[in-house]
CSV table of C-alpha atoms in Angstrom, one decimal:
chain,number,residue,atom,x,y,z
A,1,MET,CA,0.0,0.0,0.0
A,2,ASP,CA,3.0,2.3,0.4
A,3,TRP,CA,3.2,2.9,-3.4
A,4,ILE,CA,-0.4,4.2,-3.3
A,5,SER,CA,0.5,6.6,-0.5
A,6,ASN,CA,3.7,7.7,-2.2
A,7,THR,CA,1.9,8.2,-5.6
A,8,PHE,CA,-0.8,10.3,-3.9
A,9,ASP,CA,1.8,12.4,-2.1
A,10,SER,CA,3.7,13.0,-5.3
A,11,LEU,CA,0.5,14.0,-7.1
A,12,GLN,CA,-0.5,16.3,-4.3
A,13,LEU,CA,2.9,18.0,-4.3
A,14,TRP,CA,2.8,18.5,-8.1
A,15,LEU,CA,-0.7,19.9,-8.0
A,16,TYR,CA,0.2,22.2,-5.2
A,17,GLU,CA,3.4,23.6,-6.7
A,18,SER,CA,1.9,23.8,-10.3
A,19,VAL,CA,-1.6,25.2,-9.6
A,20,VAL,CA,-2.5,25.9,-6.0
A,21,GLN,CA,0.6,27.7,-4.7
A,22,PRO,CA,0.7,30.3,-7.6
A,23,VAL,CA,-3.0,31.0,-7.1
A,24,VAL,CA,-2.6,31.5,-3.3
A,25,PHE,CA,0.3,33.8,-3.8
A,26,GLY,CA,-1.6,35.7,-6.6
A,27,LEU,CA,-4.5,36.3,-4.2
A,28,GLY,CA,-2.2,37.6,-1.5
A,29,PHE,CA,-2.8,34.7,0.9
A,30,GLY,CA,0.9,33.7,1.4
A,31,ASN,CA,0.2,33.2,5.1
A,32,LEU,CA,-2.1,30.3,4.3
A,33,LEU,CA,0.3,28.1,2.4
A,34,GLU,CA,0.3,25.3,4.9
A,35,ASP,CA,-3.5,25.2,4.9
A,36,ALA,CA,-3.5,25.5,1.1
A,37,PHE,CA,-1.3,22.4,0.9
A,38,ASP,CA,-3.8,20.4,3.0
A,39,ALA,CA,-6.6,21.8,0.8
A,40,THR,CA,-4.8,20.4,-2.2
A,41,GLY,CA,-5.1,16.9,-0.8
A,42,TRP,CA,-8.9,17.3,-0.5
A,43,LEU,CA,-8.9,18.7,-4.1
A,44,LEU,CA,-7.0,15.7,-5.4
A,45,LEU,CA,-9.2,13.3,-3.5
A,46,GLY,CA,-12.3,15.0,-5.0
A,47,LEU,CA,-10.9,14.6,-8.5
A,48,ILE,CA,-10.2,10.9,-7.8
A,49,GLN,CA,-13.8,10.5,-6.5
A,50,ILE,CA,-15.3,12.2,-9.6
A,51,ALA,CA,-13.2,9.8,-11.8
A,52,VAL,CA,-14.6,6.8,-9.8
A,53,ILE,CA,-18.2,8.1,-10.2
A,54,LEU,CA,-17.8,8.5,-13.9
A,55,LEU,CA,-15.9,5.4,-14.7
A,56,GLY,CA,-17.2,3.0,-12.0
A,57,ILE,CA,-20.7,3.9,-10.9
A,58,GLY,CA,-21.5,5.3,-14.4
A,59,ILE,CA,-21.2,1.7,-15.8
A,60,LEU,CA,-24.0,0.5,-13.4
A,61,GLU,CA,-26.3,3.4,-14.5
A,62,ARG,CA,-25.7,2.6,-18.2
A,63,ARG,CA,-26.0,-1.2,-17.8
A,64,TRP,CA,-29.0,-1.4,-15.4
A,65,PRO,CA,-30.9,1.9,-15.3
A,66,VAL,CA,-34.0,2.2,-13.2
A,67,GLU,CA,-35.5,4.8,-15.6
A,68,PRO,CA,-34.4,6.7,-18.6
A,69,VAL,CA,-32.8,10.1,-17.9
A,70,VAL,CA,-35.1,12.7,-19.5
A,71,ASP,CA,-34.5,15.8,-17.3
A,72,HIS,CA,-30.8,16.4,-18.3
A,73,ALA,CA,-30.9,20.0,-16.9
A,74,ALA,CA,-31.7,18.7,-13.4
A,75,VAL,CA,-28.9,16.3,-13.6
A,76,ARG,CA,-26.5,19.0,-14.7
A,77,THR,CA,-27.4,21.0,-11.7
A,78,ASP,CA,-26.6,17.9,-9.5
A,79,VAL,CA,-23.2,17.7,-11.2
A,80,LEU,CA,-22.6,21.3,-10.2
A,81,TYR,CA,-23.4,20.4,-6.6
A,82,THR,CA,-21.0,17.5,-6.7
A,83,LEU,CA,-18.2,19.6,-8.1
A,84,ILE,CA,-18.8,22.3,-5.4
A,85,HIS,CA,-18.8,19.7,-2.6
A,86,ARG,CA,-16.2,17.2,-3.7
A,87,LEU,CA,-13.6,19.7,-4.9
A,88,GLY,CA,-13.6,21.3,-1.5
A,89,LEU,CA,-15.5,24.5,-1.8
A,90,VAL,CA,-17.9,23.7,1.0
A,91,ARG,CA,-14.9,22.7,3.2
A,92,LEU,CA,-13.3,26.0,2.2
A,93,LEU,CA,-16.4,27.8,3.4
A,94,MET,CA,-16.3,26.0,6.7
A,95,PHE,CA,-12.5,26.7,7.1
A,96,PHE,CA,-13.2,30.5,7.0
A,97,SER,CA,-16.4,30.5,9.0
A,98,ILE,CA,-16.7,27.5,11.4
A,99,GLU,CA,-13.2,26.1,11.9
A,100,PRO,CA,-11.8,29.2,13.8
A,101,LEU,CA,-14.8,29.0,16.2
A,102,TRP,CA,-14.1,25.3,17.0
A,103,ASP,CA,-10.3,26.0,17.2
A,104,GLY,CA,-11.1,28.6,19.8
A,105,ILE,CA,-13.4,26.3,21.8
A,106,ALA,CA,-10.9,23.4,21.6
A,107,GLY,CA,-8.2,25.7,23.0
A,108,GLU,CA,-10.4,26.9,25.8
A,109,LEU,CA,-11.2,23.2,26.7
A,110,ARG,CA,-7.5,22.3,26.8
A,111,MET,CA,-6.8,25.3,29.0
A,112,ALA,CA,-9.4,24.1,31.3
A,113,GLY,CA,-7.8,20.7,31.5
A,114,LEU,CA,-10.4,18.9,29.3
A,115,SER,CA,-9.0,16.8,26.6
A,116,THR,CA,-10.6,14.7,23.8
A,117,TRP,CA,-11.4,11.1,24.3
A,118,GLN,CA,-9.1,8.9,22.2
A,119,LEU,CA,-11.5,6.2,20.9
A,120,ASP,CA,-8.7,4.2,19.3
A,121,GLY,CA,-7.3,3.7,22.8
A,122,LEU,CA,-10.4,1.8,23.9
A,123,TRP,CA,-8.7,-1.6,23.7
A,124,PRO,CA,-4.9,-1.0,23.8
A,125,GLY,CA,-3.1,-3.4,21.4
A,126,VAL,CA,-6.2,-3.9,19.3
A,127,THR,CA,-7.9,-0.7,18.5
A,128,ASP,CA,-4.6,1.1,18.0
A,129,ILE,CA,-4.2,-1.0,14.8
A,130,ALA,CA,-4.9,1.3,11.9
A,131,TRP,CA,-7.5,-0.7,10.1
A,132,VAL,CA,-9.3,-1.7,13.4
A,133,SER,CA,-9.5,1.9,14.5
A,134,LEU,CA,-10.8,2.9,11.1
A,135,LEU,CA,-13.6,0.4,11.3
A,136,LEU,CA,-14.4,1.6,14.8
A,137,TYR,CA,-14.5,5.2,13.7
A,138,LEU,CA,-16.7,4.3,10.7
A,139,LEU,CA,-19.1,2.6,13.0
A,140,VAL,CA,-19.4,5.6,15.3
A,141,PHE,CA,-19.7,8.1,12.5
A,142,ASP,CA,-22.4,5.9,10.9
A,143,PHE,CA,-24.3,5.7,14.1
A,144,VAL,CA,-24.2,9.5,14.6
A,145,GLY,CA,-25.0,10.0,10.9
A,146,TYR,CA,-28.1,7.9,11.2
A,147,TRP,CA,-29.5,10.0,14.0
A,148,LEU,CA,-28.6,13.3,12.4
A,149,HIS,CA,-30.3,12.1,9.2
A,150,ARG,CA,-33.4,11.2,11.2
A,151,ALA,CA,-33.3,14.7,12.7
A,152,GLN,CA,-33.2,16.2,9.2
A,153,HIS,CA,-36.6,14.4,8.7
A,154,GLN,CA,-38.0,15.1,12.1
A,155,PHE,CA,-37.8,18.8,12.7
A,156,ASN,CA,-39.8,21.2,10.4
A,157,TRP,CA,-37.0,23.7,10.1
A,158,TRP,CA,-34.4,21.1,9.2
A,159,TRP,CA,-36.7,19.3,6.8
A,160,ALA,CA,-37.3,22.7,5.1
A,161,LEU,CA,-33.6,22.6,4.1
A,162,HIS,CA,-33.1,18.9,3.7
A,163,SER,CA,-36.2,18.5,1.4
A,164,LEU,CA,-34.1,20.0,-1.4
A,165,HIS,CA,-32.1,16.8,-1.4
A,166,HIS,CA,-35.3,14.8,-1.8
A,167,SER,CA,-36.8,17.0,-4.5
A,168,GLN,CA,-34.8,15.4,-7.3
A,169,ARG,CA,-37.3,13.6,-9.5
A,170,GLN,CA,-34.4,12.3,-11.7
A,171,MET,CA,-32.1,10.7,-9.2
A,172,THR,CA,-28.6,9.7,-10.4
A,173,MET,CA,-25.1,9.1,-9.1
A,174,TRP,CA,-24.7,12.9,-8.9
A,175,SER,CA,-27.6,13.5,-6.6
A,176,ASP,CA,-25.9,12.8,-3.2
A,177,ASN,CA,-24.6,16.4,-2.9
A,178,ARG,CA,-27.8,18.1,-3.9
A,179,ASN,CA,-28.1,19.9,-0.6
A,180,HIS,CA,-28.7,23.3,0.7
A,181,LEU,CA,-25.4,24.9,1.6
A,182,LEU,CA,-26.6,25.7,5.1
A,183,ASP,CA,-27.6,22.0,5.5
A,184,ASP,CA,-24.1,21.0,4.3
A,185,VAL,CA,-22.4,23.3,6.9
A,186,LEU,CA,-24.6,22.0,9.7
A,187,MET,CA,-23.8,18.3,8.9
A,188,GLY,CA,-20.1,19.0,8.2
A,189,THR,CA,-19.7,20.9,11.4
A,190,ALA,CA,-21.4,18.1,13.4
A,191,MET,CA,-19.1,15.5,11.9
A,192,ALA,CA,-15.9,17.7,12.3
A,193,LEU,CA,-16.8,18.3,16.0
A,194,LEU,CA,-17.4,14.5,16.5
A,195,ALA,CA,-14.0,13.8,15.0
A,196,ARG,CA,-12.4,16.3,17.5
A,197,LEU,CA,-14.3,14.8,20.4
A,198,ILE,CA,-13.2,11.2,19.8
A,199,GLY,CA,-9.7,12.0,18.7
A,200,VAL,CA,-9.8,11.0,15.0
A,201,GLU,CA,-6.4,11.5,13.3
A,202,PRO,CA,-6.5,13.7,10.2
A,203,GLY,CA,-5.6,10.8,7.9
A,204,GLN,CA,-8.4,8.6,9.4
A,205,PHE,CA,-10.9,11.4,9.0
A,206,VAL,CA,-9.9,11.8,5.3
A,207,ALA,CA,-10.4,8.0,4.8
A,208,ILE,CA,-13.8,8.1,6.6
A,209,THR,CA,-15.0,11.0,4.5
A,210,VAL,CA,-13.9,9.4,1.1
A,211,ILE,CA,-15.4,6.0,1.9
A,212,THR,CA,-18.7,7.5,3.0
A,213,GLN,CA,-18.9,9.9,0.1
A,214,LEU,CA,-18.2,7.3,-2.6
A,215,HIS,CA,-20.7,4.9,-1.0
A,216,GLU,CA,-23.3,7.6,-0.9
A,217,SER,CA,-22.8,8.3,-4.6
A,218,LEU,CA,-23.4,4.6,-5.3
A,219,GLN,CA,-26.5,4.7,-3.2
A,220,HIS,CA,-28.0,7.5,-5.3
A,221,ALA,CA,-27.2,5.8,-8.6
A,222,ASN,CA,-30.0,5.4,-11.2
A,223,ALA,CA,-29.2,1.7,-11.1
A,224,ARG,CA,-31.5,-1.3,-10.6
A,225,VAL,CA,-29.1,-2.8,-8.1
A,226,SER,CA,-29.6,-4.6,-4.8
A,227,PHE,CA,-27.1,-6.6,-2.7
A,228,GLY,CA,-29.2,-9.7,-2.2
A,229,ARG,CA,-31.2,-10.9,0.8
A,230,ILE,CA,-28.2,-11.0,3.1
A,231,GLY,CA,-26.1,-8.2,1.5
A,232,GLU,CA,-29.0,-5.7,1.7
A,233,ARG,CA,-28.9,-6.1,5.5
A,234,LEU,CA,-25.1,-5.5,5.7
A,235,PHE,CA,-24.7,-2.4,3.5
A,236,VAL,CA,-27.0,0.3,2.1
A,237,SER,CA,-27.7,-0.5,-1.5
A,238,PRO,CA,-29.0,1.7,-4.3
A,239,ARG,CA,-32.4,-0.1,-4.0
A,240,PHE,CA,-32.5,0.4,-0.2
A,241,HIS,CA,-31.7,4.1,-0.4
A,242,ARG,CA,-33.9,4.8,-3.4
A,243,LEU,CA,-36.8,3.7,-1.2
A,244,HIS,CA,-35.7,6.4,1.2
A,245,HIS,CA,-36.2,8.9,-1.7
A,246,SER,CA,-39.6,7.4,-2.7
A,247,ILE,CA,-42.5,9.9,-2.7
A,248,GLY,CA,-44.2,9.5,0.7
A,249,ILE,CA,-42.5,6.4,2.0
A,250,GLY,CA,-39.1,8.0,2.2
A,251,HIS,CA,-40.1,11.2,4.1
A,252,GLU,CA,-43.3,10.4,5.9
A,253,SER,CA,-44.0,8.0,8.8
A,254,GLY,CA,-47.6,8.6,9.5
A,255,GLY,CA,-49.0,9.3,6.1
A,256,ARG,CA,-49.6,12.5,4.0
A,257,GLY,CA,-48.3,15.6,5.6
A,258,THR,CA,-46.3,14.0,8.4
A,259,LEU,CA,-42.5,13.9,8.9
A,260,GLY,CA,-40.2,10.9,9.3
A,261,GLY,CA,-39.6,8.2,6.8
A,262,HIS,CA,-37.6,5.0,6.4
A,263,ASN,CA,-34.0,3.8,5.5
A,264,PHE,CA,-31.9,6.5,7.1
A,265,GLY,CA,-28.7,4.5,7.2
A,266,VAL,CA,-25.6,6.1,5.7
A,267,LEU,CA,-23.4,3.1,5.3
A,268,LEU,CA,-25.1,0.3,7.3
A,269,PRO,CA,-28.8,-0.7,7.5
A,270,LEU,CA,-28.0,-2.0,11.0
A,271,TRP,CA,-29.4,1.2,12.7
A,272,ASP,CA,-32.6,1.1,10.6
A,273,LEU,CA,-33.0,-2.6,11.7
A,274,LEU,CA,-32.3,-1.8,15.4
A,275,PHE,CA,-34.6,1.2,15.5
A,276,ARG,CA,-37.4,-0.1,13.3
A,277,THR,CA,-37.1,2.3,10.4
A,278,ALA,CA,-36.0,-0.3,7.8
A,279,ASN,CA,-38.0,-1.1,4.7
A,280,PHE,CA,-36.6,-3.9,2.5
A,281,GLU,CA,-39.5,-4.1,0.0
A,282,PRO,CA,-38.0,-4.9,-3.5
A,283,ARG,CA,-39.3,-1.8,-5.2
A,284,PHE,CA,-37.9,1.0,-7.3
A,285,ASP,CA,-40.4,3.8,-6.9
A,286,ALA,CA,-40.5,7.3,-8.4
A,287,THR,CA,-38.5,9.8,-6.3
A,288,GLY,CA,-39.3,13.2,-5.0
A,289,VAL,CA,-41.3,15.1,-2.3
A,290,ARG,CA,-45.1,14.7,-2.1
A,291,ASP,CA,-45.9,18.4,-2.3
A,292,GLN,CA,-44.1,18.6,-5.7
A,293,LEU,CA,-46.9,16.6,-7.3
A,294,PRO,CA,-49.4,18.7,-9.3
A,295,GLU,CA,-52.3,17.1,-7.3
A,296,GLU,CA,-50.6,18.0,-4.0
A,297,GLY,CA,-49.9,21.7,-4.8
A,298,GLY,CA,-47.0,21.5,-7.2
A,299,ARG,CA,-44.5,23.2,-4.9
A,300,ASP,CA,-41.5,24.8,-6.7
A,301,TYR,CA,-38.1,23.6,-5.4
A,302,GLY,CA,-36.3,25.4,-8.1
A,303,ARG,CA,-34.4,24.4,-11.2
A,304,GLY,CA,-31.0,26.0,-11.0
A,305,PHE,CA,-28.5,26.1,-8.1
A,306,TRP,CA,-29.2,29.7,-6.9
A,307,ARG,CA,-32.9,29.4,-7.2
A,308,GLN,CA,-32.9,26.2,-5.1
A,309,GLN,CA,-30.7,27.8,-2.5
A,310,TRP,CA,-33.0,30.8,-2.3
A,311,LEU,CA,-36.2,28.8,-2.1
A,312,GLY,CA,-34.6,26.7,0.7
A,313,LEU,CA,-34.2,29.8,2.8
A,314,ILE,CA,-37.8,30.8,2.1
A,315,ARG,CA,-39.0,27.4,3.3
A,316,LEU,CA,-36.7,27.7,6.4
A,317,PHE,CA,-38.1,31.1,7.4
A,318,GLY,CA,-41.6,29.8,6.7
A,319,SER,CA,-41.1,26.9,9.0
A,320,PHE,CA,-40.3,29.2,11.9
A,321,ARG,CA,-43.5,31.3,11.2
A,322,LYS,CA,-45.6,28.2,11.4
A,323,THR,CA,-44.3,27.3,14.9
A,324,ALA,CA,-44.3,30.9,16.2
């Protein structure tokens, strides 16, 4: 595996010296060169992910599509979301807005004698093995991700933002990052804070992020793919997650107009099984939000990126007025 690490390091250095460093200097941010080098790593990982999506998951969509792609404009918007997210622009936004706050809080906690809990020290001699600690971290992140995802479907204000993700009627491998930017910042902040609290090393956090993101791209694929009777209960499949995006079933627990849903698992269906939110019906339903349907009011979620972001804010403020 060393050759993979060495190759990545060489590519990161080349990309940094050839592209990123001149841009950073040109913008007058020479004091941020170290951070820019780290950002180059995320940029390179994003480019690799996009290549995997195109060359790997794309094969599944072409070979076993659930439905023909007829709304190409909607898919192009999702591609834009993917580029914004995977190439590090959301992370850059968090770096300038949220990271300084958490750095300050972490410093105050250390001054007060409160340190993070090193989860990989749970079983000395076992959990300090790299691959064991990675699996442990993945399990913890997946558990927390399940409950955060349920919260997105449970609270009116958060659903007002998250419903944008569910509004894609033409779901494809690009749809995972179709989120309101505020929703992205909230989730990203929660996961970054979790990483700090349990002492995740930067390299482990990168691996967790990449594994999760690629698996989520697969889940959203327009592919008639399941993992079989046993596999469906081990890992979230495109079929399992498409049901989460199904009109009604995916975002309602008690029928029309309610909140909730099924199949909230990020990587593992385990939590849906344990907390009784799993639905394993062998179906590939139409996707979207109920109130988009003409007979349900035909709510507009927007076509382009900026329109979708603006309407998300309108829904958010409207949710507060309803509860006032």
